[in-house]
CSV table of C-alpha atoms in Angstrom, one decimal:
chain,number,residue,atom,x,y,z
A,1495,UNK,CA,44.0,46.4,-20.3
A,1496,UNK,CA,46.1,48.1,-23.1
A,1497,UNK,CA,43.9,49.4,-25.9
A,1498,UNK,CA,44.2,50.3,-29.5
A,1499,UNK,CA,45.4,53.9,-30.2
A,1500,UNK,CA,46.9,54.0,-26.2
A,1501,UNK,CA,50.4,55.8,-26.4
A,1502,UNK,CA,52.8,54.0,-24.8
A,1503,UNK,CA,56.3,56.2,-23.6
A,1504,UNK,CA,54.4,59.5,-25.3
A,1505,UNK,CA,56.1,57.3,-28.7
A,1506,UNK,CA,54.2,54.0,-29.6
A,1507,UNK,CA,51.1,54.2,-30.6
A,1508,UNK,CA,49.0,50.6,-30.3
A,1509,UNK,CA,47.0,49.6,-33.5
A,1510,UNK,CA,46.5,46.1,-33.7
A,1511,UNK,CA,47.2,43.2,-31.4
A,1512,UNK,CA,48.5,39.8,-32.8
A,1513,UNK,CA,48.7,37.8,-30.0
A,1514,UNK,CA,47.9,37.7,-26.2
A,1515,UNK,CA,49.2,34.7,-24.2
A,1516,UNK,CA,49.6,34.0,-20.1
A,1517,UNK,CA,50.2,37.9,-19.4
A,1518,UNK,CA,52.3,38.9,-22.9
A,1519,UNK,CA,50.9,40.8,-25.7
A,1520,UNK,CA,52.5,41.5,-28.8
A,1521,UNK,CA,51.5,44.7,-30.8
A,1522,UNK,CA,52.0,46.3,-34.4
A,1523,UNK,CA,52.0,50.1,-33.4
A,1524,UNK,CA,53.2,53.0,-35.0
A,1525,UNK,CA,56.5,54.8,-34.0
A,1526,UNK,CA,55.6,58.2,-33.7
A,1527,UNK,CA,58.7,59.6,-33.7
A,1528,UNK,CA,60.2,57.9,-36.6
A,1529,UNK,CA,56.8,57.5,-38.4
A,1530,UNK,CA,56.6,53.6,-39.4
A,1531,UNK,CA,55.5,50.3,-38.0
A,1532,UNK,CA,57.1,48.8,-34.9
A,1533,UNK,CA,56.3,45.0,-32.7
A,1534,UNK,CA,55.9,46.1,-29.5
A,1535,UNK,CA,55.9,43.4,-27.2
A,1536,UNK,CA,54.5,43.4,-23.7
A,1537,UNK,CA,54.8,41.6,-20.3
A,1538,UNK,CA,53.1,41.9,-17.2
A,1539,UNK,CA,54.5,42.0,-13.9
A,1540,UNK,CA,52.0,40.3,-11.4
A,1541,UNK,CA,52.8,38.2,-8.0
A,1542,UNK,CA,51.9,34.5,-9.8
A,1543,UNK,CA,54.4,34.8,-12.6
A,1544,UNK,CA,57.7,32.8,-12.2
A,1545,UNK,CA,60.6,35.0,-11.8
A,1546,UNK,CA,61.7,33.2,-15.1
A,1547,UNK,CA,59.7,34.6,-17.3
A,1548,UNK,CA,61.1,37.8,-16.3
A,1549,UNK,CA,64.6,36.8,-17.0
A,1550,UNK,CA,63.6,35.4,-20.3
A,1551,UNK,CA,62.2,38.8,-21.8
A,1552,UNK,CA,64.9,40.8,-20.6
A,1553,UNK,CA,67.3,38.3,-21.9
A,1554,UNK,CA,65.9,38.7,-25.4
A,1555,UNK,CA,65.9,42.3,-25.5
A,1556,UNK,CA,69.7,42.1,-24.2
A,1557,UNK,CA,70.3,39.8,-27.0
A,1558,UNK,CA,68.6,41.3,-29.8
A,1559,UNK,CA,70.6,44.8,-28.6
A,1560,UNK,CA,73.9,43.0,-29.7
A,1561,UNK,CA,72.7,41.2,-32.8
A,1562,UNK,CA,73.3,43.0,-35.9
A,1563,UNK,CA,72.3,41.4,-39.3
A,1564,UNK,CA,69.5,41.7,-41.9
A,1565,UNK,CA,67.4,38.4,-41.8
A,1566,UNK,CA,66.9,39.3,-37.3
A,1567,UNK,CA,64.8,41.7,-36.6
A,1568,UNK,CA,66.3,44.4,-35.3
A,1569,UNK,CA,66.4,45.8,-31.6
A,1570,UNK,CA,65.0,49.5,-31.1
A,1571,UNK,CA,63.9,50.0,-27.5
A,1572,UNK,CA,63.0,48.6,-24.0
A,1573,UNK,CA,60.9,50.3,-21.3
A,1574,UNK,CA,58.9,50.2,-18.4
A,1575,UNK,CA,55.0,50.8,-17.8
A,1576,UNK,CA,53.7,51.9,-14.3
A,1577,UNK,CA,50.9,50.6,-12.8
A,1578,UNK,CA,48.8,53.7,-13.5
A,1579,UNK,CA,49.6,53.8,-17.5
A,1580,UNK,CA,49.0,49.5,-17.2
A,1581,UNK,CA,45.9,49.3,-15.0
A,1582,UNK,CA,47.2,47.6,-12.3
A,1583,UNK,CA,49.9,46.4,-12.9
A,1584,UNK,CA,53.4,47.1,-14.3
A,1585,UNK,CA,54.7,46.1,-17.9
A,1586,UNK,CA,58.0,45.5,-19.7
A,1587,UNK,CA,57.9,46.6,-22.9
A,1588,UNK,CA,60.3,45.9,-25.8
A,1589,UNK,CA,60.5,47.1,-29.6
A,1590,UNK,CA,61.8,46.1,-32.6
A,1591,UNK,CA,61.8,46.0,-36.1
A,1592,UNK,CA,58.7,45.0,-37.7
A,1593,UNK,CA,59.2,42.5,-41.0
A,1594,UNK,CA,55.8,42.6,-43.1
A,1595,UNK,CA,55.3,39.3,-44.2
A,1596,UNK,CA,53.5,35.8,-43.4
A,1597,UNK,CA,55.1,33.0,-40.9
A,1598,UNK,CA,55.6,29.7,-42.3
A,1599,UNK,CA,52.7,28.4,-40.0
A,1600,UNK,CA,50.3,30.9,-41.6
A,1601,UNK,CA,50.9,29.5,-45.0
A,1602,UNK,CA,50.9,26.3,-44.3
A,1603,UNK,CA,47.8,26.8,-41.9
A,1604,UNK,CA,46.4,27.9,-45.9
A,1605,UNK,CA,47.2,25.1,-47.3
A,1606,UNK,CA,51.0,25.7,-48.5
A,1607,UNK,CA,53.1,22.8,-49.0
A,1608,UNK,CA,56.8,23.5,-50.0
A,1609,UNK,CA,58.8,21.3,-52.5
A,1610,UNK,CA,62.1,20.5,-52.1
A,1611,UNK,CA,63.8,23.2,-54.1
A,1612,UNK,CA,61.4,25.7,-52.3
A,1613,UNK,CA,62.7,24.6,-48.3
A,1614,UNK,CA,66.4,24.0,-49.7
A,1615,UNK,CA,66.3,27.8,-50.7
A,1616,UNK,CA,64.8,28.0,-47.1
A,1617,UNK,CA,67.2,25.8,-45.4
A,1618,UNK,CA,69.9,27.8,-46.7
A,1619,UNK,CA,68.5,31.4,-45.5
A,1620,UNK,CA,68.2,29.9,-42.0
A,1621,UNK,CA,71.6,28.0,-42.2
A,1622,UNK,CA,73.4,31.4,-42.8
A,1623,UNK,CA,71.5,33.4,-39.7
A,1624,UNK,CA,72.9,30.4,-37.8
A,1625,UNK,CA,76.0,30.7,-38.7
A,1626,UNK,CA,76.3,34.2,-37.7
A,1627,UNK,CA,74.4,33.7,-34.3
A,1628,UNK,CA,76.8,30.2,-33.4
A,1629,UNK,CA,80.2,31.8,-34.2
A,1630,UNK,CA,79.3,35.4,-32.0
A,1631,UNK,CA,81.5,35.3,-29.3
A,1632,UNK,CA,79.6,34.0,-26.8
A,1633,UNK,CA,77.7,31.7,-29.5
A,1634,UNK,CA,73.9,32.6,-29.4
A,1635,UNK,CA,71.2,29.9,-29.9
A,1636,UNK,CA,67.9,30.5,-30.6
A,1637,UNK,CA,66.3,27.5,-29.1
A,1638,UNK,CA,62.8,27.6,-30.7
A,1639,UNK,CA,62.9,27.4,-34.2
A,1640,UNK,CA,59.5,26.5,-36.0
A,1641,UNK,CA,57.7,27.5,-38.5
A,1642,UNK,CA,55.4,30.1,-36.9
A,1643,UNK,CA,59.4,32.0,-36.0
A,1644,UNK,CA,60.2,31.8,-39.5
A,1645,UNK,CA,58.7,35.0,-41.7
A,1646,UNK,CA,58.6,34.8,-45.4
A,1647,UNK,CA,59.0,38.3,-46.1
A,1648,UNK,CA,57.4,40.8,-48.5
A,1649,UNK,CA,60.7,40.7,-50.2
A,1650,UNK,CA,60.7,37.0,-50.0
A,1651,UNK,CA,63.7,37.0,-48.1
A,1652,UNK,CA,63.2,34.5,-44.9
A,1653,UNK,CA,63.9,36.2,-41.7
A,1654,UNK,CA,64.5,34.0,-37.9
A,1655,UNK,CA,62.3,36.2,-35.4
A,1656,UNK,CA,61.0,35.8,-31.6
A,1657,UNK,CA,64.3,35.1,-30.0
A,1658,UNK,CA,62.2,34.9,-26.4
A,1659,UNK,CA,63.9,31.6,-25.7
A,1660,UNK,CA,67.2,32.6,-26.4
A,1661,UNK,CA,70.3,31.3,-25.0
A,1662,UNK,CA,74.0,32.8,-24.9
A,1663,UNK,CA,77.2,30.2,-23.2
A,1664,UNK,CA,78.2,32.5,-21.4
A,1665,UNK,CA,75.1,33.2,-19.3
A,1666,UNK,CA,74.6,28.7,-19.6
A,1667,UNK,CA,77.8,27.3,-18.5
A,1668,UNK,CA,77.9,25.9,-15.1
A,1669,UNK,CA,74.4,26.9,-14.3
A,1670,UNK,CA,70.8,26.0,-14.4
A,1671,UNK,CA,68.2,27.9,-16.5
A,1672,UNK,CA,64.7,27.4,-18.1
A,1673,UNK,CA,63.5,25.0,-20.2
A,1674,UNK,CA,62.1,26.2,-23.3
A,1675,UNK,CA,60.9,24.6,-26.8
A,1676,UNK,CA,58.3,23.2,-28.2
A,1677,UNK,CA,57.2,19.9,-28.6
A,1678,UNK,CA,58.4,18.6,-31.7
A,1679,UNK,CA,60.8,20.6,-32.9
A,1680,UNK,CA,63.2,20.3,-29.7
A,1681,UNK,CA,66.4,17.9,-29.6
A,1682,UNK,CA,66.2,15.7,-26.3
A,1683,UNK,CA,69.3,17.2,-24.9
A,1684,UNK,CA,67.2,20.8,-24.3
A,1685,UNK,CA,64.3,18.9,-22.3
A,1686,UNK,CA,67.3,18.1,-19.9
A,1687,UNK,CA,68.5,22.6,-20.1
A,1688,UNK,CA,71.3,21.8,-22.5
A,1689,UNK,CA,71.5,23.6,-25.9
A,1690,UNK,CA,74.7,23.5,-28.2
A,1691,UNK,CA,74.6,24.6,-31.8
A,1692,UNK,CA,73.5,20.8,-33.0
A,1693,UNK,CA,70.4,21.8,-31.0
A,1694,UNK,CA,68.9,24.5,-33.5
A,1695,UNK,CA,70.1,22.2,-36.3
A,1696,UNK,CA,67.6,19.5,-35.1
A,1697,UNK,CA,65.1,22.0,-35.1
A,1698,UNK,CA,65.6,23.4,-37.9
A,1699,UNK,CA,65.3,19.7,-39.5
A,1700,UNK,CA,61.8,19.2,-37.7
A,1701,UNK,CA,61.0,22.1,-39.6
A,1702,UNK,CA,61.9,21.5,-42.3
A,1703,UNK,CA,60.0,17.7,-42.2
A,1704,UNK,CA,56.7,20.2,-41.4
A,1705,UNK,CA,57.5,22.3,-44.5
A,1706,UNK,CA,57.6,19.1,-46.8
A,1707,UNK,CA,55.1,16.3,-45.5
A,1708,UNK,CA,52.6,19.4,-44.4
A,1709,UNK,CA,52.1,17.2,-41.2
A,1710,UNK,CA,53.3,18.9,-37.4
A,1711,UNK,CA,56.5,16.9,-36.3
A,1712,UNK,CA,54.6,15.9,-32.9
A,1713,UNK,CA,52.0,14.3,-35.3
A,1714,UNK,CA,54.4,11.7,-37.1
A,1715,UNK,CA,55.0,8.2,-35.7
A,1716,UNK,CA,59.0,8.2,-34.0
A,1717,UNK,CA,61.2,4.8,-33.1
A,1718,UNK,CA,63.4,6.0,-30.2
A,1719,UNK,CA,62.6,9.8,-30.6
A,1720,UNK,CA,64.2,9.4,-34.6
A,1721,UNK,CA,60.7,11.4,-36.3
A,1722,UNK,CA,59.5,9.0,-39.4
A,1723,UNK,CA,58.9,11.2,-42.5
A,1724,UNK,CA,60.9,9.3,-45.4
A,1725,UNK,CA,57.7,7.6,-46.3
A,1726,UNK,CA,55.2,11.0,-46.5
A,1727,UNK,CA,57.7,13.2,-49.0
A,1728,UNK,CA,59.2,12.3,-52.1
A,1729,UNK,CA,63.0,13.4,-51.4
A,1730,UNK,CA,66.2,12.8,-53.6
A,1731,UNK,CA,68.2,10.3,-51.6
A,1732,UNK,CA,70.9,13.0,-50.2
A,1733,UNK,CA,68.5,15.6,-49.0
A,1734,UNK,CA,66.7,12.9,-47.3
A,1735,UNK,CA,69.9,11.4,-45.7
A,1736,UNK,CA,70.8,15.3,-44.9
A,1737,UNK,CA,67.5,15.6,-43.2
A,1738,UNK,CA,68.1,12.4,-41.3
A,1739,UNK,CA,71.4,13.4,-40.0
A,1740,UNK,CA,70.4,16.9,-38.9
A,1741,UNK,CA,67.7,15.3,-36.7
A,1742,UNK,CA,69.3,12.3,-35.1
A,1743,UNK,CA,68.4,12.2,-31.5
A,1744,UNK,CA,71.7,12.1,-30.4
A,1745,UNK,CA,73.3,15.4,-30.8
A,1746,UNK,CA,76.8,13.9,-31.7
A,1747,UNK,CA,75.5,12.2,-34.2
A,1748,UNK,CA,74.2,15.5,-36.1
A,1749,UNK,CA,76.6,18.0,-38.1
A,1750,UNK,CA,78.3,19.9,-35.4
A,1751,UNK,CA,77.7,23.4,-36.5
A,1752,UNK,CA,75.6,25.1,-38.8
A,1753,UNK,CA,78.6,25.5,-41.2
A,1754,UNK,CA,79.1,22.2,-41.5
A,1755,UNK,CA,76.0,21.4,-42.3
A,1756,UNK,CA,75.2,23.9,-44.7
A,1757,UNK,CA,78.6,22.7,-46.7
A,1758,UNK,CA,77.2,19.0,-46.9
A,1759,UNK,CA,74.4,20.7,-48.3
A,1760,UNK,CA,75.8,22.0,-50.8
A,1761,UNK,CA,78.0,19.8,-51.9
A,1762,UNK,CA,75.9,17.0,-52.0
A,1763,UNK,CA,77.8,14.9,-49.1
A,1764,UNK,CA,76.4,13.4,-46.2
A,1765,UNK,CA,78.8,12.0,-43.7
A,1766,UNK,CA,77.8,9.2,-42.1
A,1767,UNK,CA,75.5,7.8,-44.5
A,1768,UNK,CA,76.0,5.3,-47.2
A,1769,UNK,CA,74.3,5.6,-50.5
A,1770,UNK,CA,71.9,2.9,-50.2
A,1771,UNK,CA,68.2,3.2,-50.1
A,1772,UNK,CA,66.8,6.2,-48.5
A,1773,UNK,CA,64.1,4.6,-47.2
A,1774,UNK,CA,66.3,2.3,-44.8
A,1775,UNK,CA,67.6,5.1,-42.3
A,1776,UNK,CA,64.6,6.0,-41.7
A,1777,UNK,CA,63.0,2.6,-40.2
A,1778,UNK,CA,66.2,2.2,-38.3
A,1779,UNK,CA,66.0,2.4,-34.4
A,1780,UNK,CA,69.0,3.6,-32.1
A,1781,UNK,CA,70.6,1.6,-30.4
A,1782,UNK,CA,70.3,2.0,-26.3
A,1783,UNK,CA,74.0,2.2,-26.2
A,1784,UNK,CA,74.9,4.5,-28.7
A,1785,UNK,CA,71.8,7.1,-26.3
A,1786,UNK,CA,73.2,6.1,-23.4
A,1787,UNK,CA,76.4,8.4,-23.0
A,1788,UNK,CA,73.8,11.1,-24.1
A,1789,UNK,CA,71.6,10.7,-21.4
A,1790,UNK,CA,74.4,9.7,-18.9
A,1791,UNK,CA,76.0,13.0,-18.9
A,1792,UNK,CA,72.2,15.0,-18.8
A,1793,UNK,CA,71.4,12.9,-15.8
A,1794,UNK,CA,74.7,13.3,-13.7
A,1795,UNK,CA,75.1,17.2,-14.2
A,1796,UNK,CA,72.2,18.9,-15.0
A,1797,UNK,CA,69.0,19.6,-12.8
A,1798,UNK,CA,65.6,21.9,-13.9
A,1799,UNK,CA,64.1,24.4,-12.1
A,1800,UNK,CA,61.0,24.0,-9.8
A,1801,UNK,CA,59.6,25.7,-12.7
A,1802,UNK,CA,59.5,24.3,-16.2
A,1803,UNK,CA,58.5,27.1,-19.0
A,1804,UNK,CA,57.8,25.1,-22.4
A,1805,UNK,CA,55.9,27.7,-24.3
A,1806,UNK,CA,53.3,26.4,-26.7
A,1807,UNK,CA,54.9,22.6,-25.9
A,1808,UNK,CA,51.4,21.1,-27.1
A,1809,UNK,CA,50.5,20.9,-30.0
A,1810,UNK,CA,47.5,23.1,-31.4
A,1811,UNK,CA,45.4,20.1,-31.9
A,1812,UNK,CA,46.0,18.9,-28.0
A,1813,UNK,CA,46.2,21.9,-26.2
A,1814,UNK,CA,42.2,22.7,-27.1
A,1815,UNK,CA,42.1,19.5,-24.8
A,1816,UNK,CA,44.6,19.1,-22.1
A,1817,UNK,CA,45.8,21.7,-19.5
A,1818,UNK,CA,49.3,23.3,-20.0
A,1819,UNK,CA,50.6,22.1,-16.3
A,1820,UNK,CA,50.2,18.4,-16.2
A,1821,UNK,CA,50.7,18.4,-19.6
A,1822,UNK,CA,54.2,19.6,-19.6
A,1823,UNK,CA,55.0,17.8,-16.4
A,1824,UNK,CA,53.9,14.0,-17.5
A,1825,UNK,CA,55.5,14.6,-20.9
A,1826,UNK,CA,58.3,15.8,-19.5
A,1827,UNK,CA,58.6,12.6,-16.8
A,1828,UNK,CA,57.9,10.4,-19.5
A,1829,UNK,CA,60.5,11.2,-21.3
A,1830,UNK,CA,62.7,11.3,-18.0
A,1831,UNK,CA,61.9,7.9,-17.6
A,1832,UNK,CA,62.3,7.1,-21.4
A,1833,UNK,CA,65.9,8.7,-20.8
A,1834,UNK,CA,66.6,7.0,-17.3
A,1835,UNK,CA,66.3,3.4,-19.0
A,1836,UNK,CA,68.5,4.1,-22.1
A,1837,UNK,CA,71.2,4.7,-19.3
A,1838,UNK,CA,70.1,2.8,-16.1
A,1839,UNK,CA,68.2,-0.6,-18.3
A,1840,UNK,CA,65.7,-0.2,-15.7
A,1841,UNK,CA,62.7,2.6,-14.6
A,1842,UNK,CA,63.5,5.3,-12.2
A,1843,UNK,CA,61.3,4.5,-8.9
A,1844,UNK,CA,60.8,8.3,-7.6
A,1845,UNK,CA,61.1,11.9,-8.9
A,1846,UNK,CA,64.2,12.3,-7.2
A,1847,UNK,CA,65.9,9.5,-9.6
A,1848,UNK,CA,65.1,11.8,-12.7
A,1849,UNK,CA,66.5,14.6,-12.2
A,1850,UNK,CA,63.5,17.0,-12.7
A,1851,UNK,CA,63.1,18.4,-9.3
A,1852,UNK,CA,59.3,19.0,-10.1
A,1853,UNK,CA,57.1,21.1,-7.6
A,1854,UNK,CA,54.5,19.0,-6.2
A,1855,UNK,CA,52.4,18.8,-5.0
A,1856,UNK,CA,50.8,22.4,-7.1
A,1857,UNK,CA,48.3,23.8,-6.1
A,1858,UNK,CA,46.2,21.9,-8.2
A,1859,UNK,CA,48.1,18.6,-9.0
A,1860,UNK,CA,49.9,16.2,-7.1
A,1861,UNK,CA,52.5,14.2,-9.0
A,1862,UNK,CA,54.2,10.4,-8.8
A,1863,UNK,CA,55.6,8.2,-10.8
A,1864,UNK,CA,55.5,4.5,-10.0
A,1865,UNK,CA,57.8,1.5,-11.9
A,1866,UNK,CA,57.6,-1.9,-12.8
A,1867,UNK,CA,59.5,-4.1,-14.6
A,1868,UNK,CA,58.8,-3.3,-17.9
A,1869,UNK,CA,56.6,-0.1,-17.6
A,1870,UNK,CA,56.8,3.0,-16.0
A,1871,UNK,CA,53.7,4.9,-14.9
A,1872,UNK,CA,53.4,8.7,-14.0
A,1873,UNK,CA,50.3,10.7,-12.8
A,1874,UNK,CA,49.2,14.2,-12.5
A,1875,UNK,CA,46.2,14.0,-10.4
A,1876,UNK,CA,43.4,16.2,-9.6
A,1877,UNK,CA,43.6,18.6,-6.3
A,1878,UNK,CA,40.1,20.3,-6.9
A,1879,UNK,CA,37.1,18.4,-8.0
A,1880,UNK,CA,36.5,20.9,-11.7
A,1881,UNK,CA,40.0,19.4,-12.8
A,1882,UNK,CA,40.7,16.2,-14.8
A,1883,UNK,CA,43.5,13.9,-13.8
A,1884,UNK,CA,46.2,12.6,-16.1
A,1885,UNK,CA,48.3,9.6,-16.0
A,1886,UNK,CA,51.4,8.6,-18.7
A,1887,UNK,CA,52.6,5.0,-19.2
A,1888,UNK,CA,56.4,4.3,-20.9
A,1889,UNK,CA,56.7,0.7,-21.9
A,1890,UNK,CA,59.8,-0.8,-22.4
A,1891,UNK,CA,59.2,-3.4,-25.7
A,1892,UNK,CA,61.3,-5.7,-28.6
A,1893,UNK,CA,62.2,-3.5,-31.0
A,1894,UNK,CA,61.7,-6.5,-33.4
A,1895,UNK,CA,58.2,-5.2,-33.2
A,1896,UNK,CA,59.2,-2.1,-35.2
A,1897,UNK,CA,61.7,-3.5,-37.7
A,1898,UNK,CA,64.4,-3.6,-35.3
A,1899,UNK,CA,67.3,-5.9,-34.5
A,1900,UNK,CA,66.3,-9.3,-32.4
A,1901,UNK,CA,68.8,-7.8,-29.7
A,1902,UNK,CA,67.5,-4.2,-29.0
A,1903,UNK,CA,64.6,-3.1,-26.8
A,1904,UNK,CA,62.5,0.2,-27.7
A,1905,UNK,CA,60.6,2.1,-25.4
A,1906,UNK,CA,57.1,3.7,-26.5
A,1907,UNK,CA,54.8,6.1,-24.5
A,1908,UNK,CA,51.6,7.7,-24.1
A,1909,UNK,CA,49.3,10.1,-22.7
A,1910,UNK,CA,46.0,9.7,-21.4
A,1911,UNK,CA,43.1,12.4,-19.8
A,1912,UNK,CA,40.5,11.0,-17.3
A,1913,UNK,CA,37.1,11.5,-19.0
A,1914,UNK,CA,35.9,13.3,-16.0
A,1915,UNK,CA,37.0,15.3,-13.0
A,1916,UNK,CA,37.8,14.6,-9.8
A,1917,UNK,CA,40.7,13.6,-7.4
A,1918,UNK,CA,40.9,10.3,-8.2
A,1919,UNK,CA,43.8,8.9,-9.9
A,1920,UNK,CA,43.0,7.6,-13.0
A,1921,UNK,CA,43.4,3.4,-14.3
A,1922,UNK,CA,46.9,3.7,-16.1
A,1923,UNK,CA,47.5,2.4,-19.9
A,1924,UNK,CA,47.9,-0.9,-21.0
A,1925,UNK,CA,50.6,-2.6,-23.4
A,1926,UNK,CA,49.0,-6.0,-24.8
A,1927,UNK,CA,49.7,-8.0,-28.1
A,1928,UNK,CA,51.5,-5.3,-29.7
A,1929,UNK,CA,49.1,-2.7,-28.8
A,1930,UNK,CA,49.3,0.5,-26.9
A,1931,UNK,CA,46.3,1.8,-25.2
A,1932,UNK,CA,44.5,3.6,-22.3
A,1933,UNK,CA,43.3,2.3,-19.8
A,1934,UNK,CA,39.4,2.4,-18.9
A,1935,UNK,CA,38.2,5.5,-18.0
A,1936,UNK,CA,40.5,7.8,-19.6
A,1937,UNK,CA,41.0,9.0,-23.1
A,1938,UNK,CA,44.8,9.1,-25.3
A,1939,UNK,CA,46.1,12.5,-25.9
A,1940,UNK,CA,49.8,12.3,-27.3
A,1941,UNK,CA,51.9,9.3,-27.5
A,1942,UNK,CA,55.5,9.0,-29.4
């Protein structure tokens, strides 16, 4: 392992790690050369990584390399470790600027909550990096924004960091490539590998709902994927529409660009919105029609990887208690199937119909999903006797039941762990009298 005070390149010194997750590491070390504090952060090369994981680090050292402007950190070198100087086993190393400061997360993790004056003043700092990434030529998105990738610096000047997820057209168009967020604070669109500019813009929203009700994104109650916050902050009635807009599920229903959203910001305008009560968007459901042209286009010409990398996609309160595999693969299917009936007005009967091209079975879970009617069920079960099994359950339901119009349907999900292991698959959830539950034997995790 890498140890504090080892000198890496005969140039960066290690002195304290901040973080150590699945083979990275990142590191505050000291340039020697230039005498001041660098991030260094570090992969390792072993046999079980996905290739992916590769191609994602170099792609955001490429990226940060191009990207010039004060509020990104800045790029400042990329290398290779041997196995001797790594123990083992080769490393990719990159550097960059280090920004002394505190993330969002931290402070709120202390107790911070932000008022509305405070997270327009943020909205706008992060509006204007946007700009300058979406109108590069090819437009770069970030694809994770959240608050732990949002540093409030010493100078309190708000800077966009950890561009690990990154995403430039010109390396998107016409082909597949990794699926990255986290759960949340990504758009729909991205769970299906598509990201357009509207795509940070819905996460910066989610963000910006975490700033203000001091409660995770994940955590707050959603009618068909619209998050439900109007009712935990005290807004005026145009920032709330404006937060609304920016994170409508449907991505052509959100500003288009990062300019345009920052000018209805301003000036006080939010198209698409009448002046009524703010309140009232806000308990509105989406129409299956108006998703369905979304989620026709994902299904017909986009496929995943056998792979799917959704770094930190849990969040911190549910990954103490679920594993990372079958917990991004039955969220992930759920939502397939959530998708599949906006479009199809019926469950998809196999894997194959959704699109995902999932590996299974793993070498510790095999996968299904099974349809009825009016439910879908899909299960991660146990291949090894120490693991617990998983099954998820999408019901399709009036959407009278949540304030809705006598002519829609809503679809609701869930998440449920077996209370012990084993390879047996587990009794799937239950819809009854309005209530959404699991089923005997096994215990909710997530539902939204």
């Amino acid at each position: 392992m890498l140890q504090v005070e080892q000198i890496l390149q005969k140039r960066y010194q290690l002195k304290t790690k901040l973080g150590e997750n699945a083979g990275r590491q990142t590191w505050l070390a000291q340039d020697l050369d230039e005498s001041q504090s660098v991030i260094v952060k570090l992969l390792a090369f072993n046999p079980q990584m996905h290739w992916d994981e590769v191609k994602l680090f170099e792609r955001e050292a490429l990226v940060l390399k191009n990207l010039h402007y004060p509020q990104i950190p800045q790029y400042r070198d990329y290398f290779g470790i041997d196995q001797q100087t790594g123990e083992g086993l080769p490393w990719f190393g990159l550097v960059q600027e280090y920004l002394p400061g505190n993330s969002l997360q931290q402070l709120l993790a202390q107790g911070k909550r932000f008022t509305e004056k405070q997270v327009r003043k943020i909205t706008t700092s992060v509006l204007e990096i946007l700009i300058y990434l979406h109108e590069l030529s090819p437009p770069v998105f970030h694809r994770d924004i959240k608050p732990s990738n949002l540093i409030l610096g010493k100078d309190n000047q708000i800077y966009l960091v950890d561009f690990g997820a990154v995403q430039d057209r010109a390396k998107a168009e016409g082909v597949t490539f990794t699926v990255v967020g986290t759960s949340g604070y990504t758009p729909p669109e991205q769970f299906w590998g598509r990201a357009i500019p509207a795509s940070d813009l819905y996460a910066l929203g989610a963000t910006l709902i975490h700033l203000l009700t001091g409660i995770a994104p994940a955590d707050l109650p959603q009618h068909q994927m619209r998050i439900q916050f109007a009712d935990k902050v005290n807004l005026s009635l145009h920032f709330n529409h404006w937060l609304e807009k920016l994170t409508e599920p449907a991505a052509e229903r959100r500003y288009h660009s990062a300019r345009q959203a920052l000018e209805a910001l301003q000036s006080g305008y939010s198209p698409g919105y009448s002046t009524a009560k703010a309140s009232q968007p806000a308990s509105s459901l989406v129409s299956y029609r108006h998703l369905a042209g979304l989620f026709l286009v994902q299904l017909l010409i986009l496929s995943f990887g056998a792979s799917i990398l959704l770094p930190k996609f849990l969040n911190p309160t549910i990954q103490e208690s679920i594993s990372p595999e079958p917990g991004v693969y039955l969220n992930s299917m759920n939502r397939a199937q959530q998708a599949y009936f906006l479009e199809k007005s019926t469950f998809a009967g196999s894997l194959g119909d959704l699109k995902l091209d999932l590996t299974t079975p793993t070498t510790s879970y095999n996968y299904s999903t099974r349809a009825t009617e009016f439910a879908a069920f899909n299960y991660g079960v146990s291949q090894q006797n120490t693991l617990k099994s998983y099954v998820g359950g999408v019901f399709v339901i009036p959407a009278t039941e949540f304030g809705g119009s006598e002519d829609e349907m809503t679809t609701i999900s869930i998440l449920c762990q077996a209370n012990s292991p084993g390879v047996i698959q587990p009794q799937e959830p239950i819809y009854e009298q309005g209530k959404l539950a699991c089923g005997s034997g096994t215990t909710y995790i997530s539902g939204y």
